[in-house]
mmCIF file with all atom_site columns, C-alpha atoms and ligand atoms in Angstrom:
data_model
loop_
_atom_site.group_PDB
_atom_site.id
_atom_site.type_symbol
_atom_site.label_atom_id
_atom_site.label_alt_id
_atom_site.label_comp_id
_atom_site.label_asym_id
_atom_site.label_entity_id
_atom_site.label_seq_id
_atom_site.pdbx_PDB_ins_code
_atom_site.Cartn_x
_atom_site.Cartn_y
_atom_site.Cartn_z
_atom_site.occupancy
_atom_site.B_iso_or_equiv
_atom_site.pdbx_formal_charge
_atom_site.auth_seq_id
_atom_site.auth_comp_id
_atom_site.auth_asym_id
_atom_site.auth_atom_id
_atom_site.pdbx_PDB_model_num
ATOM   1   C  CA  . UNK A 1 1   ? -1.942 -18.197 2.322   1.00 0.00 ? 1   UNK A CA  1
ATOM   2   C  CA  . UNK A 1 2   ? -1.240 -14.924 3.185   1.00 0.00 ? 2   UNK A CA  1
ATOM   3   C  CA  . UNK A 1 3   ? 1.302  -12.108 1.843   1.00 0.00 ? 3   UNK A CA  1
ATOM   4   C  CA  . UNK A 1 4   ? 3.385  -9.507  3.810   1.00 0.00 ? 4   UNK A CA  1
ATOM   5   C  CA  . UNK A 1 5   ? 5.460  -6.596  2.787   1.00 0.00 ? 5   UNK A CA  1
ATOM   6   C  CA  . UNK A 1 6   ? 9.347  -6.439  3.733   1.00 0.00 ? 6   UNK A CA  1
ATOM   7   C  CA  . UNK A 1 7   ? 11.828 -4.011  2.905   1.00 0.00 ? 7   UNK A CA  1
ATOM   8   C  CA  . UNK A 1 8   ? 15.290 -4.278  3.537   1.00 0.00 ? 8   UNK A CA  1
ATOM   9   C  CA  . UNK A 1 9   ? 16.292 -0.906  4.578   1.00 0.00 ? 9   UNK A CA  1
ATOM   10  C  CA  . UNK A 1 10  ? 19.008 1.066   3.504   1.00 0.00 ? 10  UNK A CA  1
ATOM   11  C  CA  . UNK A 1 11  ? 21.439 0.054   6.512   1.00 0.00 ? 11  UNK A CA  1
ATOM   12  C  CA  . UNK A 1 12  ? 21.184 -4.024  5.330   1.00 0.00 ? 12  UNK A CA  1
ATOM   13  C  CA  . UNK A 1 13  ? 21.830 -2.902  1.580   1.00 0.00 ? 13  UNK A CA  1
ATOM   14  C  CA  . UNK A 1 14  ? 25.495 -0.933  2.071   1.00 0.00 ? 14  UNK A CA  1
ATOM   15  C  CA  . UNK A 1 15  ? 26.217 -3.586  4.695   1.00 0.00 ? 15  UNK A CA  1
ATOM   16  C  CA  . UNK A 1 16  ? 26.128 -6.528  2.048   1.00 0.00 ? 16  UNK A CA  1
ATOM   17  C  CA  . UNK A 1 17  ? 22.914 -8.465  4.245   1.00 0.00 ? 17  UNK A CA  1
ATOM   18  C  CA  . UNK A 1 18  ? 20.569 -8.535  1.261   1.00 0.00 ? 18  UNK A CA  1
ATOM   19  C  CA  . UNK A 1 19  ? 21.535 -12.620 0.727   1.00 0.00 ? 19  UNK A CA  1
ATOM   20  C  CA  . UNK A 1 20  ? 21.826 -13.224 4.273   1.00 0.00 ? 20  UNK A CA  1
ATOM   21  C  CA  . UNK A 1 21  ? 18.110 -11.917 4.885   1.00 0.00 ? 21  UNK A CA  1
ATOM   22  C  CA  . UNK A 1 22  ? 16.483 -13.285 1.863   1.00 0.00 ? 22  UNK A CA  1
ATOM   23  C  CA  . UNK A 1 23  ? 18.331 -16.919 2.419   1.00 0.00 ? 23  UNK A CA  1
ATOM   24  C  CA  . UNK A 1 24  ? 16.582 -16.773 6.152   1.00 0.00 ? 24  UNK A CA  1
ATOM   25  C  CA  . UNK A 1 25  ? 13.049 -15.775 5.160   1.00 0.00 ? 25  UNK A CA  1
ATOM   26  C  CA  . UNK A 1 26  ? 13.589 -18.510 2.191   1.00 0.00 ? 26  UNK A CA  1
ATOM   27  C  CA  . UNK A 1 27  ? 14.907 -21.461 4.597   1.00 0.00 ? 27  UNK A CA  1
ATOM   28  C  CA  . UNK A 1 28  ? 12.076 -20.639 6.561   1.00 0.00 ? 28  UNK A CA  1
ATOM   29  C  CA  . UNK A 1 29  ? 9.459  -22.229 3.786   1.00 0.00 ? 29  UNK A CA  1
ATOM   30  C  CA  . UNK A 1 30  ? 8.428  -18.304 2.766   1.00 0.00 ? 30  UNK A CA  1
ATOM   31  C  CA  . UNK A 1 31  ? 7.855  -17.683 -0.716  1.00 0.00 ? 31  UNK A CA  1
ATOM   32  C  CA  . UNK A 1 32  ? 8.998  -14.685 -2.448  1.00 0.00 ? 32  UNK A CA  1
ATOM   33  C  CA  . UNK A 1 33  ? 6.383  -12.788 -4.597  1.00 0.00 ? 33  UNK A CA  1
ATOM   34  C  CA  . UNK A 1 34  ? 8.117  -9.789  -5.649  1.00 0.00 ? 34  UNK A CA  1
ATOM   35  C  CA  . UNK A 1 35  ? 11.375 -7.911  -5.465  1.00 0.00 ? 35  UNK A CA  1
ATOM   36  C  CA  . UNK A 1 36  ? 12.491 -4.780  -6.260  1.00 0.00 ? 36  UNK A CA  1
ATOM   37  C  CA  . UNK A 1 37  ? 15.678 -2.420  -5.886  1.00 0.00 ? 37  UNK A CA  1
ATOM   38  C  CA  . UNK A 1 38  ? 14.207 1.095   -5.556  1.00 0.00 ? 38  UNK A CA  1
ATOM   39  C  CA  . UNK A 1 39  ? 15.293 4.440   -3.986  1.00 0.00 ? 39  UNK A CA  1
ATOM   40  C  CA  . UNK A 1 40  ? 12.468 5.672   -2.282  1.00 0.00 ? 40  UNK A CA  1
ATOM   41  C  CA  . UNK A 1 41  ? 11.417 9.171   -2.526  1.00 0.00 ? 41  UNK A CA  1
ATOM   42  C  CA  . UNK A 1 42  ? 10.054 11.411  0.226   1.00 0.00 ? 42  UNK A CA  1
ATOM   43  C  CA  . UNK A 1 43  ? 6.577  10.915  -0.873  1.00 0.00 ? 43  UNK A CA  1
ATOM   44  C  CA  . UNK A 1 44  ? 6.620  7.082   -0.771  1.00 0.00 ? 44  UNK A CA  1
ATOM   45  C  CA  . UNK A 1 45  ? 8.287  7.408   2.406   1.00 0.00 ? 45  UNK A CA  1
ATOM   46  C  CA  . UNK A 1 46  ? 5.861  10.056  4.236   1.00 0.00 ? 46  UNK A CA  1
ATOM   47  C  CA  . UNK A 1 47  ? 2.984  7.610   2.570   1.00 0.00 ? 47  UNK A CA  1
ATOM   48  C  CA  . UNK A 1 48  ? 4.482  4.865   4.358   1.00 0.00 ? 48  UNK A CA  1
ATOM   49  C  CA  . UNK A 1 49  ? 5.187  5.920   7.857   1.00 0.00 ? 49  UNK A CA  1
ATOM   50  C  CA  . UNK A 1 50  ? 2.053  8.268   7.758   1.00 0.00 ? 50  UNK A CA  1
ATOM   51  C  CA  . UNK A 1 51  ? 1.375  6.489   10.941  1.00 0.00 ? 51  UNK A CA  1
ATOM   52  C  CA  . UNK A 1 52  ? 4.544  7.807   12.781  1.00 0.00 ? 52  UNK A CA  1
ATOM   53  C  CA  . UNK A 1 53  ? 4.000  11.675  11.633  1.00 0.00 ? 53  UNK A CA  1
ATOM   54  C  CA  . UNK A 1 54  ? 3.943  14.257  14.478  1.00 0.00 ? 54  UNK A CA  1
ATOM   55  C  CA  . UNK A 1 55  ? 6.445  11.435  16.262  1.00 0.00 ? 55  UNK A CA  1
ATOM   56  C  CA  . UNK A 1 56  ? 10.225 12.983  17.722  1.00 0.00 ? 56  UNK A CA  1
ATOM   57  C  CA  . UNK A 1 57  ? 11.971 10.327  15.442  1.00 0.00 ? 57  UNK A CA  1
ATOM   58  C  CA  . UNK A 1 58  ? 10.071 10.760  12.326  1.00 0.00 ? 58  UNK A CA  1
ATOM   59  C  CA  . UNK A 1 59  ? 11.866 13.137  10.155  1.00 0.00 ? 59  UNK A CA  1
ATOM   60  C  CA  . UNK A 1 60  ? 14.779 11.356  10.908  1.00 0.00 ? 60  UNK A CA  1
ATOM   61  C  CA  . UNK A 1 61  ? 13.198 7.859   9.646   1.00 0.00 ? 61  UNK A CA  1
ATOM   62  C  CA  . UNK A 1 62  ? 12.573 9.717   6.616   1.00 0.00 ? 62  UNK A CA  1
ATOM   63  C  CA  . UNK A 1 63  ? 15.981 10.942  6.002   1.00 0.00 ? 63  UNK A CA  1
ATOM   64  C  CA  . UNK A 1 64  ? 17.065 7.547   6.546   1.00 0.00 ? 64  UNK A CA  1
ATOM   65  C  CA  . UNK A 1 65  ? 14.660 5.451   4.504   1.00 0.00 ? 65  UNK A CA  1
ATOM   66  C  CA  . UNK A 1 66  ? 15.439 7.505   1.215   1.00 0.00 ? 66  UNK A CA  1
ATOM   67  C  CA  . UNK A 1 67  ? 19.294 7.769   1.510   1.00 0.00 ? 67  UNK A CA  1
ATOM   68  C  CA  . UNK A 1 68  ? 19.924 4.955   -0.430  1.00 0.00 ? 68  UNK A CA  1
ATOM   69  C  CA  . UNK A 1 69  ? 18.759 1.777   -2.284  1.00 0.00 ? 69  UNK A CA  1
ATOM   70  C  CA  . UNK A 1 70  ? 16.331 -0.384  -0.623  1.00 0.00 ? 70  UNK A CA  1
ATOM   71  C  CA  . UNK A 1 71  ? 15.051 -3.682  -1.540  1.00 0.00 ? 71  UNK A CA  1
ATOM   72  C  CA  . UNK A 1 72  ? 11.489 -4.196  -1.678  1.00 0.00 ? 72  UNK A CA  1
ATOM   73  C  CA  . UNK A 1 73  ? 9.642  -7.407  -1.176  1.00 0.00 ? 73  UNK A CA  1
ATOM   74  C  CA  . UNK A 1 74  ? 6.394  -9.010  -0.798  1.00 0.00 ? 74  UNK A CA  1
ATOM   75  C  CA  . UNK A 1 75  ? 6.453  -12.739 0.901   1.00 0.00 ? 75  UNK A CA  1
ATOM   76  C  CA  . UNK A 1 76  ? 3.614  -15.323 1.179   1.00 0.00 ? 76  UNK A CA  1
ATOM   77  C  CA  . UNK A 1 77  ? 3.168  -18.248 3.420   1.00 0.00 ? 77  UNK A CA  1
ATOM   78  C  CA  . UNK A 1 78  ? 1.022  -19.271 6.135   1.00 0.00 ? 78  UNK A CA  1
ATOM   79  C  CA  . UNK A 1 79  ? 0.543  -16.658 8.653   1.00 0.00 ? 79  UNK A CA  1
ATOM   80  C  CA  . UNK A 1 80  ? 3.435  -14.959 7.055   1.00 0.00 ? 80  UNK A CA  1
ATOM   81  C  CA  . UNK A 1 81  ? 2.919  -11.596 8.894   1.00 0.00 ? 81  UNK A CA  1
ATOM   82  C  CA  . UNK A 1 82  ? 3.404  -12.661 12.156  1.00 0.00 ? 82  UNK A CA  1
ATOM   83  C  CA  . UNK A 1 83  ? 6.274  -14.895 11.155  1.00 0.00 ? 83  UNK A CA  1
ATOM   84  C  CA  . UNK A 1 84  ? 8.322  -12.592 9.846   1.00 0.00 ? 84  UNK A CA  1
ATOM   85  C  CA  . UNK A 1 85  ? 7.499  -10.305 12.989  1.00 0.00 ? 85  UNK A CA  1
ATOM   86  C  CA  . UNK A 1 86  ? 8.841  -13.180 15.053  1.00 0.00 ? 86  UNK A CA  1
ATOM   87  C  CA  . UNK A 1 87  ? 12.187 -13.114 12.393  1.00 0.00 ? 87  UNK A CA  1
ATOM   88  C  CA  . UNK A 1 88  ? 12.587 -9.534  12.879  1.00 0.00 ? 88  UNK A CA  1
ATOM   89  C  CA  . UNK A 1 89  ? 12.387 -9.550  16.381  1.00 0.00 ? 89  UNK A CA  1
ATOM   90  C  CA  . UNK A 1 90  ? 11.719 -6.436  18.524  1.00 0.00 ? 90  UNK A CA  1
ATOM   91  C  CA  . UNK A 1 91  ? 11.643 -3.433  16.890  1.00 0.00 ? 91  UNK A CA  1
ATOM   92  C  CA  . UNK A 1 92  ? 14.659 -2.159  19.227  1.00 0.00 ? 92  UNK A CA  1
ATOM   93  C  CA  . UNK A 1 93  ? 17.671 -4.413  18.629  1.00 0.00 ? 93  UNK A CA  1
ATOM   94  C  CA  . UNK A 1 94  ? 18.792 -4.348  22.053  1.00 0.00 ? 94  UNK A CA  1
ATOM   95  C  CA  . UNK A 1 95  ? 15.550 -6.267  23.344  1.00 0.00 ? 95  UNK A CA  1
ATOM   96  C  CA  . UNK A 1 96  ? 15.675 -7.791  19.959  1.00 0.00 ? 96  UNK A CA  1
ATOM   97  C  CA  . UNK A 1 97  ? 16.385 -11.892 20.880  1.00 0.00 ? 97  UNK A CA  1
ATOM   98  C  CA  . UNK A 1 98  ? 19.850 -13.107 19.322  1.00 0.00 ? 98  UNK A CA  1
ATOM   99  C  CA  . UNK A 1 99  ? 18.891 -15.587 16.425  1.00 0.00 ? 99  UNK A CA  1
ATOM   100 C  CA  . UNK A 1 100 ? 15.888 -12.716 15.068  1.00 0.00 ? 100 UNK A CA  1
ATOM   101 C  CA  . UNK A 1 101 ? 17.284 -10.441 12.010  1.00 0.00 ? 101 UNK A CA  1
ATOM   102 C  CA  . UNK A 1 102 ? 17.520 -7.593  14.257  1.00 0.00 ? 102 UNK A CA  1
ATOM   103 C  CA  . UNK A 1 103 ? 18.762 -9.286  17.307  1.00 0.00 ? 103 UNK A CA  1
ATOM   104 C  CA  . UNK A 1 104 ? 21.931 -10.610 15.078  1.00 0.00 ? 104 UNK A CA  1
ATOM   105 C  CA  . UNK A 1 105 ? 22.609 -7.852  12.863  1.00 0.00 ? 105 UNK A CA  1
ATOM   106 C  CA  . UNK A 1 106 ? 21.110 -3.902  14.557  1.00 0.00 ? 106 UNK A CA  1
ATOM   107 C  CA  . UNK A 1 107 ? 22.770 -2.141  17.279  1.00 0.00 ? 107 UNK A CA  1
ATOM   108 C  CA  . UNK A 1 108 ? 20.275 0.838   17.873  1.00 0.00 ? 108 UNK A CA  1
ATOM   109 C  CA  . UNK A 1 109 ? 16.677 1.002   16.659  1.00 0.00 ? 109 UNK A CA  1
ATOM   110 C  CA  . UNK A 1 110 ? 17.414 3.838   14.134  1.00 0.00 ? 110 UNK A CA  1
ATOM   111 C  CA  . UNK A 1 111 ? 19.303 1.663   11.784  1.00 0.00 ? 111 UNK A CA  1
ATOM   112 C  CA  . UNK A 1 112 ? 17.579 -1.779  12.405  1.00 0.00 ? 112 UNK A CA  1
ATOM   113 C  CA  . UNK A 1 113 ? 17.719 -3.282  9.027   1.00 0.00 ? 113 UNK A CA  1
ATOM   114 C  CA  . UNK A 1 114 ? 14.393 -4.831  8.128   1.00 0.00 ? 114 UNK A CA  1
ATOM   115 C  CA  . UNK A 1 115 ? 10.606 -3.519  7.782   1.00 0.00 ? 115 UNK A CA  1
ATOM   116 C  CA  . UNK A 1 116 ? 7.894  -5.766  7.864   1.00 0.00 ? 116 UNK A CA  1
ATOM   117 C  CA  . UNK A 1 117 ? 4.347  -5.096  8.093   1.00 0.00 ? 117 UNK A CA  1
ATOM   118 C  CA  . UNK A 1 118 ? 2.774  -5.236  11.185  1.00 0.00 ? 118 UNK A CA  1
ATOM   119 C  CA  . UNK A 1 119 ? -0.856 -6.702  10.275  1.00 0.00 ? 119 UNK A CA  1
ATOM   120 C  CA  . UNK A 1 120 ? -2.643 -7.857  7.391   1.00 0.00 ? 120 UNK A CA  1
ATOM   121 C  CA  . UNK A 1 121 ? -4.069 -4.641  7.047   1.00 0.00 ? 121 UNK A CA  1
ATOM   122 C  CA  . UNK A 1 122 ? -1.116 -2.921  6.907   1.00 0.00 ? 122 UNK A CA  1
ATOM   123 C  CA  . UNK A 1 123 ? 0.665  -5.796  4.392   1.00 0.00 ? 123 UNK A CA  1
ATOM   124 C  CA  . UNK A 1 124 ? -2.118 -4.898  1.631   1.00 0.00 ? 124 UNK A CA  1
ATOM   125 C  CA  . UNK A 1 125 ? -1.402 -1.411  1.687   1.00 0.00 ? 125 UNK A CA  1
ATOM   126 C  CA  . UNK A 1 126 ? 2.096  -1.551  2.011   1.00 0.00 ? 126 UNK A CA  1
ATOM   127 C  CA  . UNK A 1 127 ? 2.386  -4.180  -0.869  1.00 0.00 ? 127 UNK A CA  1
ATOM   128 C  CA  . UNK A 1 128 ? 0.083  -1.829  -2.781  1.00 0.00 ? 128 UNK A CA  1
ATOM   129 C  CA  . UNK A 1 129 ? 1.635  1.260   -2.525  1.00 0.00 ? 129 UNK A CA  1
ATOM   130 C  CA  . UNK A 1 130 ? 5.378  -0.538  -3.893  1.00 0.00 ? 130 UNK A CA  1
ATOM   131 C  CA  . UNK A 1 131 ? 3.924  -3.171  -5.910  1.00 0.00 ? 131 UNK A CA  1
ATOM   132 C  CA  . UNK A 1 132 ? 1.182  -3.117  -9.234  1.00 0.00 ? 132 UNK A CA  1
ATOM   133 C  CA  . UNK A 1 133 ? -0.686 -6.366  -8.964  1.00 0.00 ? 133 UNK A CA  1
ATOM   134 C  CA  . UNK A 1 134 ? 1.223  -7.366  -11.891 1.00 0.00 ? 134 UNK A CA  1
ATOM   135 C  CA  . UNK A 1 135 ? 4.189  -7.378  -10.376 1.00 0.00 ? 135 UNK A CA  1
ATOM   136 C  CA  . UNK A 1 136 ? 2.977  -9.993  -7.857  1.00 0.00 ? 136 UNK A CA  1
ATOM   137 C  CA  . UNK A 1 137 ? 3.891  -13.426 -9.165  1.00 0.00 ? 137 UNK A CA  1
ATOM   138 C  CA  . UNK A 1 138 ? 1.703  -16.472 -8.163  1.00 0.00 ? 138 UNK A CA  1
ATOM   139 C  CA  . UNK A 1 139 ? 3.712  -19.395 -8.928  1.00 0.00 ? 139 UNK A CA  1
ATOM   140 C  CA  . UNK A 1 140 ? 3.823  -23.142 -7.471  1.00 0.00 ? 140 UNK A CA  1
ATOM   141 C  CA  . UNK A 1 141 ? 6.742  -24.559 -5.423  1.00 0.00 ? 141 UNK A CA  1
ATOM   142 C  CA  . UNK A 1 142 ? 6.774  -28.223 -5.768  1.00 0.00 ? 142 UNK A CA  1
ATOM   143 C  CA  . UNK A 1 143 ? 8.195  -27.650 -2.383  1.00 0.00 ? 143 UNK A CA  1
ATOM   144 C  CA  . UNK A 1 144 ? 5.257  -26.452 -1.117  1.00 0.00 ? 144 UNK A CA  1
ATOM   145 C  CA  . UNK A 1 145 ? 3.200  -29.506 -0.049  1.00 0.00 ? 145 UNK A CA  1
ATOM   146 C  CA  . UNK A 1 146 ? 6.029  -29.961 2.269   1.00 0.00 ? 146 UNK A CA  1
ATOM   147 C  CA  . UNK A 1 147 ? 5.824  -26.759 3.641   1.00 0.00 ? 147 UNK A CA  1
ATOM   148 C  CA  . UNK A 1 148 ? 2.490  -25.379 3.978   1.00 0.00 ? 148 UNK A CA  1
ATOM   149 C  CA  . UNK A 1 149 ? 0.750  -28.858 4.206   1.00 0.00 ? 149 UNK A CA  1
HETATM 150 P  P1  . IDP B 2 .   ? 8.617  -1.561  13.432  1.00 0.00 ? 201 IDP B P1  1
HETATM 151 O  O1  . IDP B 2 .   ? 9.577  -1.235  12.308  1.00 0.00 ? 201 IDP B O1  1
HETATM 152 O  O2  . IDP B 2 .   ? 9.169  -2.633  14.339  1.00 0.00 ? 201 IDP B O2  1
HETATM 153 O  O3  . IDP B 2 .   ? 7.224  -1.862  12.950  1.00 0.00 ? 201 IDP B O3  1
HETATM 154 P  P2  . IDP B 2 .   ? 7.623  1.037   14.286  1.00 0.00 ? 201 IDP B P2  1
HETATM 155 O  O4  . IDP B 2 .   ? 7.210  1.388   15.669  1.00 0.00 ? 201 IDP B O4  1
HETATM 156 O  O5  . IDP B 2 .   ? 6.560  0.879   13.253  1.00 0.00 ? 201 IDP B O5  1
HETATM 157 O  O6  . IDP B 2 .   ? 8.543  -0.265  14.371  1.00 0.00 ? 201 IDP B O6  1
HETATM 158 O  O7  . IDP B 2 .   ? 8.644  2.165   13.805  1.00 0.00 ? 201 IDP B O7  1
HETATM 159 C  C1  . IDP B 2 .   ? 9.049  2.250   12.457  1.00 0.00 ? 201 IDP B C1  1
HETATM 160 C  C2  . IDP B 2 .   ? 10.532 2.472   12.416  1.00 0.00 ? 201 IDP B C2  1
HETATM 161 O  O8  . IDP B 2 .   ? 10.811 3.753   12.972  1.00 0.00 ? 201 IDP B O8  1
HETATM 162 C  C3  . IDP B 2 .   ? 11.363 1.511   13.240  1.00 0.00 ? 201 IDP B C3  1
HETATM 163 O  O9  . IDP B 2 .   ? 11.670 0.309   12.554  1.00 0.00 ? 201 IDP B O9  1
HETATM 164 C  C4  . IDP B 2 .   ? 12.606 2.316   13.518  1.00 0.00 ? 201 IDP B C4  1
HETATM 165 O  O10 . IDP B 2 .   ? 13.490 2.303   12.393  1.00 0.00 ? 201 IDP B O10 1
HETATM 166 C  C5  . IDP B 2 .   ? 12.049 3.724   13.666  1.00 0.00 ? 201 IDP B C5  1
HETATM 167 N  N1  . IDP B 2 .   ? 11.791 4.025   15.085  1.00 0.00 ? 201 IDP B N1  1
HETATM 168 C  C6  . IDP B 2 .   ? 10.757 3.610   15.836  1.00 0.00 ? 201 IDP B C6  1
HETATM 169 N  N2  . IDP B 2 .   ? 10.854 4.061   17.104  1.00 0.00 ? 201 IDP B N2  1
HETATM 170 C  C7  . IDP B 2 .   ? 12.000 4.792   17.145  1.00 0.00 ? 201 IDP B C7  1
HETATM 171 C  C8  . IDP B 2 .   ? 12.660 5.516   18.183  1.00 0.00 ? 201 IDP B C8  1
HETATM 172 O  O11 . IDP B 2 .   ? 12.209 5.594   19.339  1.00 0.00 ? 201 IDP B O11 1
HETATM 173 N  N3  . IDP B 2 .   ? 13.828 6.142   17.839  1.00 0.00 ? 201 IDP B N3  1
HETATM 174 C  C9  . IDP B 2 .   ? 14.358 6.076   16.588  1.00 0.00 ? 201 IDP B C9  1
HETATM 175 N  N4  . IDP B 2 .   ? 13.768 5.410   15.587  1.00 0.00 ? 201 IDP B N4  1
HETATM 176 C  C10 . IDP B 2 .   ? 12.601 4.764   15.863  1.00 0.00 ? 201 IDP B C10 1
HETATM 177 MG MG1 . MG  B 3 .   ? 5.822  -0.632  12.041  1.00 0.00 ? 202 MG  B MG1 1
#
């Protein structure tokens, strides 16, 4: 089984999409871990885009990621970064496909409402730099033999 970070950014939180996202990723069979409202501060942020620094859009994802509440998640299922990729869809929402997260609810790719890790790699230290390991709950679904086989 494997564990991914998402983070329902700023944008989803004042537009009332917190349920709406977390009822799709549940529907979907994913399990949630962890969750946490948090307001990020620059550190955390510049930690967690360190891959985008030097980039033209960069201090404005900053700006944007710590103006207001986010909620911060860790899922788990099979293969569950690359299906919540797929969920997400493209990371502009205008070649986003209608029926992904971002493809339904994002307009321009500054404001596209979810994050999601991009590899397993990047899921551990994403859900490490949000999450102690006691905040991750293992747990059984009796659901689950149905869903992850
Ligand atoms: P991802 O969120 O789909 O993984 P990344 O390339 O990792 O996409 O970029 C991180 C975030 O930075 C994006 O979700 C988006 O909010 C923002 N971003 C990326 N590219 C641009 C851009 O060209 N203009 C404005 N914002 C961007
Ligand atoms: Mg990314």
């Amino acid at each position: 089984m494997e564990r991914t970070f998402v983070m329902l950014k700023p944008d989803a939180v004042q537009r009332n999409l917190i349920g709406e996202i977390i009822s799709r990723l549940e529907r979907k069979g994913l399990k949630l871990v962890a969750a946490k409202m948090m307001i990020i501060n620059k550190e955390v942020a510049e930690k967690h885009y360190g891959e985008h620094i030097g980039k033209p859009f960069y201090d404005d994802l900053v700006a944007f990621i710590t103006s207001g509440p986010v909620m911060a998640m860790v899922w788990e299922g099979i293969d569950a970064v690359k299906v919540i990729r797929k969920m997400m869809g493209n990371t502009d929402p205008l070649e986003a496909a209608p029926g992904t997260i971002r493809g339904d609810y994002a307009l321009f790719t500054g404001n596209n409402v979810v994050h999601g890790s991009d590899s397993p790699e990047s899921a551990r230290r994403e859900i490490s730099l949000f999450f102690s390991e006691k905040e991750l709950i293992t747990y059984r679904k009796d659901l689950d033999t149905w869903v992850n086989g």
